[in-house]
mmCIF file with all atom_site columns, C-alpha atoms in Angstrom:
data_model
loop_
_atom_site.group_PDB
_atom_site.id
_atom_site.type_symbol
_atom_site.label_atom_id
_atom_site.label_alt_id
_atom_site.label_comp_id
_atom_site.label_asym_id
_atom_site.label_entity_id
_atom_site.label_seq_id
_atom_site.pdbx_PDB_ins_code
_atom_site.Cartn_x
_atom_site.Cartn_y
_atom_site.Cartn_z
_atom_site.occupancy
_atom_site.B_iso_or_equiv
_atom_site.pdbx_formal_charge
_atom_site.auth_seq_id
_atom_site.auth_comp_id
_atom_site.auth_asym_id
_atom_site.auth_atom_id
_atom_site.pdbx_PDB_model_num
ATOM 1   C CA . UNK A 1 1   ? -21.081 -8.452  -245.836 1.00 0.00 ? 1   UNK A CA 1
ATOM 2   C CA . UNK A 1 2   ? -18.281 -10.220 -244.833 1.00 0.00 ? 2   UNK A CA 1
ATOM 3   C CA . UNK A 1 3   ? -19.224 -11.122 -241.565 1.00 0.00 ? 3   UNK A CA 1
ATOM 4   C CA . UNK A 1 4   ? -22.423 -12.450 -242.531 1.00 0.00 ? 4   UNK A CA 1
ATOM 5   C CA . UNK A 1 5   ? -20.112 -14.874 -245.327 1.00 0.00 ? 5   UNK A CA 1
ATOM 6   C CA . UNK A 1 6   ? -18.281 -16.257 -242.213 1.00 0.00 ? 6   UNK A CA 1
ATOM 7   C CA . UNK A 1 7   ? -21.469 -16.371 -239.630 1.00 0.00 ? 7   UNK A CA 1
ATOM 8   C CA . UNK A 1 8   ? -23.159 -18.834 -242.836 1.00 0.00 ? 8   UNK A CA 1
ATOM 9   C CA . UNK A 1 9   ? -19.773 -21.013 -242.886 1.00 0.00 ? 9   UNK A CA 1
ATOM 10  C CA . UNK A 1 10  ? -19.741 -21.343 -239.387 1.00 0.00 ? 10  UNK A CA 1
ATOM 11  C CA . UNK A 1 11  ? -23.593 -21.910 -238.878 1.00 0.00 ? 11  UNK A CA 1
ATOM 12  C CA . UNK A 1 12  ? -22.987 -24.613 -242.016 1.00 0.00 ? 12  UNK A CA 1
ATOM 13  C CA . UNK A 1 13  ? -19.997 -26.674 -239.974 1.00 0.00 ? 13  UNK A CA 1
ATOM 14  C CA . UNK A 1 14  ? -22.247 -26.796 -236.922 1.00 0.00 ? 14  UNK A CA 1
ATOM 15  C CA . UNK A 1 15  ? -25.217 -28.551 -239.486 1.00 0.00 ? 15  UNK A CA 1
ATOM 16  C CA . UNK A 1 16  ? -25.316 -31.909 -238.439 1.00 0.00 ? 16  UNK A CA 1
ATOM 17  C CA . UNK A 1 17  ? -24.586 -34.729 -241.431 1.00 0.00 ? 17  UNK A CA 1
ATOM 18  C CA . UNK A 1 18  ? -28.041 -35.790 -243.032 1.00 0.00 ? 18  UNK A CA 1
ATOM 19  C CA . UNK A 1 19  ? -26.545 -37.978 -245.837 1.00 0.00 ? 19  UNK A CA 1
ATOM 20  C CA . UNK A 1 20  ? -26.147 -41.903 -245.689 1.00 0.00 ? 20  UNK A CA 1
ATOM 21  C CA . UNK A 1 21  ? -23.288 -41.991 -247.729 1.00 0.00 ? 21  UNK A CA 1
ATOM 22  C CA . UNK A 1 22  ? -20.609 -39.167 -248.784 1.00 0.00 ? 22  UNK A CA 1
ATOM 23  C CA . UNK A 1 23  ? -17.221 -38.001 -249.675 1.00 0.00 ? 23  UNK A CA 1
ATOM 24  C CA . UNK A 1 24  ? -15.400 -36.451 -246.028 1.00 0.00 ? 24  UNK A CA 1
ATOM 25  C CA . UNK A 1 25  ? -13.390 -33.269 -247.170 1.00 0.00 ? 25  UNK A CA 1
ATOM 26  C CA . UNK A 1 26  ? -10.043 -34.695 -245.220 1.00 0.00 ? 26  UNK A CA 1
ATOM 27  C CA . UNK A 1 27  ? -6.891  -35.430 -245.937 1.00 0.00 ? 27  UNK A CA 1
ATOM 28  C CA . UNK A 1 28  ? -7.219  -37.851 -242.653 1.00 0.00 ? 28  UNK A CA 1
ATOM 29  C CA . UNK A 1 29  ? -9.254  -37.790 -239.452 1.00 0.00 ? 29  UNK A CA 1
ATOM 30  C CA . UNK A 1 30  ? -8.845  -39.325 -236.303 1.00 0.00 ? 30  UNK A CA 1
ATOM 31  C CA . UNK A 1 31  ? -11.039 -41.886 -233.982 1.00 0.00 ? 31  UNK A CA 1
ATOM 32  C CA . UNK A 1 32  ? -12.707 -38.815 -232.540 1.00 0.00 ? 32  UNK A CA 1
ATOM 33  C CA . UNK A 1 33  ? -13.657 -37.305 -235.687 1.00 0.00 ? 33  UNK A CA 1
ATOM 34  C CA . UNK A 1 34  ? -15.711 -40.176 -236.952 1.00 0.00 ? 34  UNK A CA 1
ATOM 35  C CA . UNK A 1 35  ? -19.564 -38.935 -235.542 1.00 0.00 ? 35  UNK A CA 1
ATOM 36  C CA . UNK A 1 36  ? -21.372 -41.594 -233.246 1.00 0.00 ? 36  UNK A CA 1
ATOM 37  C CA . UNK A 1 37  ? -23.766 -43.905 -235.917 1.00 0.00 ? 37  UNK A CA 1
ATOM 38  C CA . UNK A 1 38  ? -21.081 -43.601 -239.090 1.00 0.00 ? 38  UNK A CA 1
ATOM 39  C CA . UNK A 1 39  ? -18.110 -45.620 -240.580 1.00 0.00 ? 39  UNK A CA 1
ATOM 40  C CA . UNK A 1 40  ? -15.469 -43.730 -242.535 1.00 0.00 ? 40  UNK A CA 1
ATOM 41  C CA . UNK A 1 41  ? -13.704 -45.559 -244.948 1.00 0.00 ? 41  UNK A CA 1
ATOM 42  C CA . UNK A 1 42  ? -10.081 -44.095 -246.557 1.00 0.00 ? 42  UNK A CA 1
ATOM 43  C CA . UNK A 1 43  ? -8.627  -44.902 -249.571 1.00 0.00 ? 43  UNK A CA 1
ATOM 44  C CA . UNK A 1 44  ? -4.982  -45.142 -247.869 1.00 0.00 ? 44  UNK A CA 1
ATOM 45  C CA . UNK A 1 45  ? -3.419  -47.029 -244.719 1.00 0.00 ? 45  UNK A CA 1
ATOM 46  C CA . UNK A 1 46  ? -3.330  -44.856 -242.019 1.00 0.00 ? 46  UNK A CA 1
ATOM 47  C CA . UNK A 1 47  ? -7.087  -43.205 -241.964 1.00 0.00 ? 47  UNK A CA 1
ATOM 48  C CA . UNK A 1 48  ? -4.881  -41.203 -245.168 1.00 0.00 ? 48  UNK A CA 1
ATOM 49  C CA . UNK A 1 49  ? -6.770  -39.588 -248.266 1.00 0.00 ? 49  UNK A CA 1
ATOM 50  C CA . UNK A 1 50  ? -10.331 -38.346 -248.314 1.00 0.00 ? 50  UNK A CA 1
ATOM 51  C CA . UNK A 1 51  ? -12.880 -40.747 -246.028 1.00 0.00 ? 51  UNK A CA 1
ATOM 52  C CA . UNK A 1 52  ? -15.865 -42.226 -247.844 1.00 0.00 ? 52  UNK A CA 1
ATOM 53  C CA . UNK A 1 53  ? -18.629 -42.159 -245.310 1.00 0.00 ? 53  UNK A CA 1
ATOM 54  C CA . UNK A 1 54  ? -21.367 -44.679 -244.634 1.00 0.00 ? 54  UNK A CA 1
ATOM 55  C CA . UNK A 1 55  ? -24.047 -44.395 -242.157 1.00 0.00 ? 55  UNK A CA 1
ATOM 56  C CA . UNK A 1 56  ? -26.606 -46.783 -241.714 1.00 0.00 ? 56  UNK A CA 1
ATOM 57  C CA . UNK A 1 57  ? -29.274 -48.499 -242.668 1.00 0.00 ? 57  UNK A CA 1
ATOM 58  C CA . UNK A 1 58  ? -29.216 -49.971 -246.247 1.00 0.00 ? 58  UNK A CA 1
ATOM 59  C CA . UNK A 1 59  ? -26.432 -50.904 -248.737 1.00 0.00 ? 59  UNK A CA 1
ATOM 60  C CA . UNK A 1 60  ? -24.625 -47.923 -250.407 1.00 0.00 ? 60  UNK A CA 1
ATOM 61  C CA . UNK A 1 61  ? -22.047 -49.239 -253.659 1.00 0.00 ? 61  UNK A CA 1
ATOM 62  C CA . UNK A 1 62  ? -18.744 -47.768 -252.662 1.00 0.00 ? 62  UNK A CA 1
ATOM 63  C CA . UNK A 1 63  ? -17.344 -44.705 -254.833 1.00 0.00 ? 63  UNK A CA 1
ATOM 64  C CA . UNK A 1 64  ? -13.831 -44.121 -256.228 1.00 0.00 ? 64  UNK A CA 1
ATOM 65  C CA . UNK A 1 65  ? -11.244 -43.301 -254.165 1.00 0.00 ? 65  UNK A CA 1
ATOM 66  C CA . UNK A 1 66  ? -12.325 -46.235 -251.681 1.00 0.00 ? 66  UNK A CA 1
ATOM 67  C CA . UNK A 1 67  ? -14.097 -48.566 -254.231 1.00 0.00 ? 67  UNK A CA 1
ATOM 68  C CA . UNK A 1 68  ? -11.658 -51.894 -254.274 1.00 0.00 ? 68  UNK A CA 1
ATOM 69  C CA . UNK A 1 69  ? -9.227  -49.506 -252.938 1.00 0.00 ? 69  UNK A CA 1
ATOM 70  C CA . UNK A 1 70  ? -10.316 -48.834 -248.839 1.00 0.00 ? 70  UNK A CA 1
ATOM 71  C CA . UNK A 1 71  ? -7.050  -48.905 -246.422 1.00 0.00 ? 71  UNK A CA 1
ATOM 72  C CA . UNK A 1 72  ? -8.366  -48.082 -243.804 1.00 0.00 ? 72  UNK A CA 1
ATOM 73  C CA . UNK A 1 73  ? -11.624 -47.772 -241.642 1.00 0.00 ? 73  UNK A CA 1
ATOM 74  C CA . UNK A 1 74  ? -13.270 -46.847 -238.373 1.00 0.00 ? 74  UNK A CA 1
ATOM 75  C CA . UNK A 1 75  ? -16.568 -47.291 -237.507 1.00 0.00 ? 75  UNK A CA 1
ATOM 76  C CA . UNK A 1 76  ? -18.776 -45.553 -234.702 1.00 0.00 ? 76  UNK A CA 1
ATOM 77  C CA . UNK A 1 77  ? -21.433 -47.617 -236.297 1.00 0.00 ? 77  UNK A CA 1
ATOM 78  C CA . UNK A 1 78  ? -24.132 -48.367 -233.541 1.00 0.00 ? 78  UNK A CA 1
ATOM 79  C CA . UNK A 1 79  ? -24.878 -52.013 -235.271 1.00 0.00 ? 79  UNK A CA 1
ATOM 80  C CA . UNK A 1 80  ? -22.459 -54.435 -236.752 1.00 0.00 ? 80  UNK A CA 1
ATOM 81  C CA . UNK A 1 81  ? -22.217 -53.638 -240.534 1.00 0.00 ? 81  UNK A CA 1
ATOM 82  C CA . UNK A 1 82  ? -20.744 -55.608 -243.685 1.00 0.00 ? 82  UNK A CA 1
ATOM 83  C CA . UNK A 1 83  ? -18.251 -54.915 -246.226 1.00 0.00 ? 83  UNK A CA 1
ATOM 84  C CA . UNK A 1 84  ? -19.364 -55.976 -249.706 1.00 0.00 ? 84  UNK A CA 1
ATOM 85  C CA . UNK A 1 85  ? -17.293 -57.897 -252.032 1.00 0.00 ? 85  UNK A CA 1
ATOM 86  C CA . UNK A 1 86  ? -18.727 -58.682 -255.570 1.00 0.00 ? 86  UNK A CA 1
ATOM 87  C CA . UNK A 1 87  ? -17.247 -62.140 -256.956 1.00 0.00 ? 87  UNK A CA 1
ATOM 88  C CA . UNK A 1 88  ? -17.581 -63.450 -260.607 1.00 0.00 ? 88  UNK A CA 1
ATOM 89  C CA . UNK A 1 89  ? -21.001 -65.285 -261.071 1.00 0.00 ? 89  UNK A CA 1
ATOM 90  C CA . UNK A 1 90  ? -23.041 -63.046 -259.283 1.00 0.00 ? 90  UNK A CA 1
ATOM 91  C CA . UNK A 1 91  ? -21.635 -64.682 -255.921 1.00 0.00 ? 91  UNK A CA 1
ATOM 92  C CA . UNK A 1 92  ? -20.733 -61.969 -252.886 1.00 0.00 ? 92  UNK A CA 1
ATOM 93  C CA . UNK A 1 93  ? -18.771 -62.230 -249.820 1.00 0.00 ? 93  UNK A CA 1
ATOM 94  C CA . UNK A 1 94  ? -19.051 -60.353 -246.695 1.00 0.00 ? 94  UNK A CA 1
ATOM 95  C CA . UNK A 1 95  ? -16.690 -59.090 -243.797 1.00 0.00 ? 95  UNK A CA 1
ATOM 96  C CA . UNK A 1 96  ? -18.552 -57.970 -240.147 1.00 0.00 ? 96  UNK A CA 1
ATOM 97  C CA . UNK A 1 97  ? -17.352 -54.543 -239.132 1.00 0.00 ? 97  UNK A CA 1
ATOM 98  C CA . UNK A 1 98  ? -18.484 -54.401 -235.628 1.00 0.00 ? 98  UNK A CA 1
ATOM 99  C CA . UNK A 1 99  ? -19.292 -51.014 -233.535 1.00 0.00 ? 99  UNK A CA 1
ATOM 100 C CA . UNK A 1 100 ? -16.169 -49.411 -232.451 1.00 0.00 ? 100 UNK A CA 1
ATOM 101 C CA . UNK A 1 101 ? -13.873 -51.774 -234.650 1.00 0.00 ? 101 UNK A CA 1
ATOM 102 C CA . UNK A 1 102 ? -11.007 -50.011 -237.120 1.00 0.00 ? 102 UNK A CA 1
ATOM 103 C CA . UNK A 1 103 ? -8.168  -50.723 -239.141 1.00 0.00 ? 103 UNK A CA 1
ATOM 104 C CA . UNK A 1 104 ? -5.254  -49.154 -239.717 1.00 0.00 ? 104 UNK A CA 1
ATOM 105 C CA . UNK A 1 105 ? -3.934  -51.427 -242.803 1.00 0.00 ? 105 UNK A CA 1
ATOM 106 C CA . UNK A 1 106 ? -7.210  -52.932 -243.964 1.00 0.00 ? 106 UNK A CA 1
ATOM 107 C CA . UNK A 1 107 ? -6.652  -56.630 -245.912 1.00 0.00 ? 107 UNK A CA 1
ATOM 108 C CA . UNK A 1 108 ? -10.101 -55.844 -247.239 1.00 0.00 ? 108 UNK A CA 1
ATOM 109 C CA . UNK A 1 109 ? -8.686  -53.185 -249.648 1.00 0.00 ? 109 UNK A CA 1
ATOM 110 C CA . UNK A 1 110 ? -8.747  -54.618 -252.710 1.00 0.00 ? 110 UNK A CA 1
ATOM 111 C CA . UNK A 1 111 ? -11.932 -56.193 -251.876 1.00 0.00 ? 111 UNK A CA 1
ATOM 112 C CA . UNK A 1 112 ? -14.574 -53.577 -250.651 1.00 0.00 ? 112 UNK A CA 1
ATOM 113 C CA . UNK A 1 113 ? -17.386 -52.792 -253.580 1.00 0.00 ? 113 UNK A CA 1
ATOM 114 C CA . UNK A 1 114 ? -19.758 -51.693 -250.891 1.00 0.00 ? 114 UNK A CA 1
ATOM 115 C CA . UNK A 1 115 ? -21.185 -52.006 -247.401 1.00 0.00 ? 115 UNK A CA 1
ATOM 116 C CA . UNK A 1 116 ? -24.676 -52.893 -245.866 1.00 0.00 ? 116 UNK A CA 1
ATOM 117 C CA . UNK A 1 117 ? -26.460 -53.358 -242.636 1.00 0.00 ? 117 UNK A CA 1
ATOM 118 C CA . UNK A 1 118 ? -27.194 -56.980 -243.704 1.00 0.00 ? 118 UNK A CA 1
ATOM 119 C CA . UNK A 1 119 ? -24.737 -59.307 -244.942 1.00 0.00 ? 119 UNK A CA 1
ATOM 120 C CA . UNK A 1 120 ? -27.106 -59.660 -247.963 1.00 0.00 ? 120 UNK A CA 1
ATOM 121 C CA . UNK A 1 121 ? -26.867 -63.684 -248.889 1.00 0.00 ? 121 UNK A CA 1
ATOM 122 C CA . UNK A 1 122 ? -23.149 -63.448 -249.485 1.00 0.00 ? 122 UNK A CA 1
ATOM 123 C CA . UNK A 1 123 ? -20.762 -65.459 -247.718 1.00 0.00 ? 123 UNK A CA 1
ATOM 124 C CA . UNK A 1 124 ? -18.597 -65.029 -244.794 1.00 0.00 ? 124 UNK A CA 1
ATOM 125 C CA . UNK A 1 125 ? -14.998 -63.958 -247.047 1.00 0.00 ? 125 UNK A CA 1
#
């Protein structure tokens, strides 16, 4: 019985990631751990805390830890993608994350509400 527990944990970490947008179980994760078409987002400088992850296409609001609170990113993102900013009035503002860029100490933190594959209307921020 218990080789059949650890067989279904092992065949479940070999699952490739279906969802656009999830919590990463990971106290941190390096360039290489980010898969090819996502952008992990952590709540501390330093790719520290657990990642938020974003995948492409469509906008996906950004949840607590990294929600006006993101550090840090890296995106594997194929396509250039945009971090969200909500700004009183119902005006937005937008900042390109391009394929392969990162930050280690992210000026966006206090910023980031969400992120889309468009820069939907807002304004370069």
């Amino acid at each position: 019985m218990r080789q059949l527990a650890a067989a279904a944990v092992l065949f479940a970490a070999l699952l490739p990631v279906t969802a656009s947008a999830r919590p990463v179980a990971a106290d941190s994760a390096s360039i290489s751990a980010v898969p090819t078409g996502h952008v992990y987002f952590w709540p501390k400088p330093g790719q520290m805390g657990g990642a938020w992850d974003y995948a492409p296409p469509g906008f996906k609001a950004a949840e607590p830890p990294v929600k006006r609170s993101a550090g840090s990113f890296d995106s594997h993102a194929s396509v250039t993608v945009y971090a969200i900013s909500d700004q009183p009035g119902g005006r937005c503002l937008y900042r390109a994350i391009y394929p392969d860029d990162y930050s280690d100490n992210w000026d966006w933190s206090g910023k980031f509400d969400g992120v889309s594959d468009t820069a939907m209307g807002c304004q370069a921020g």
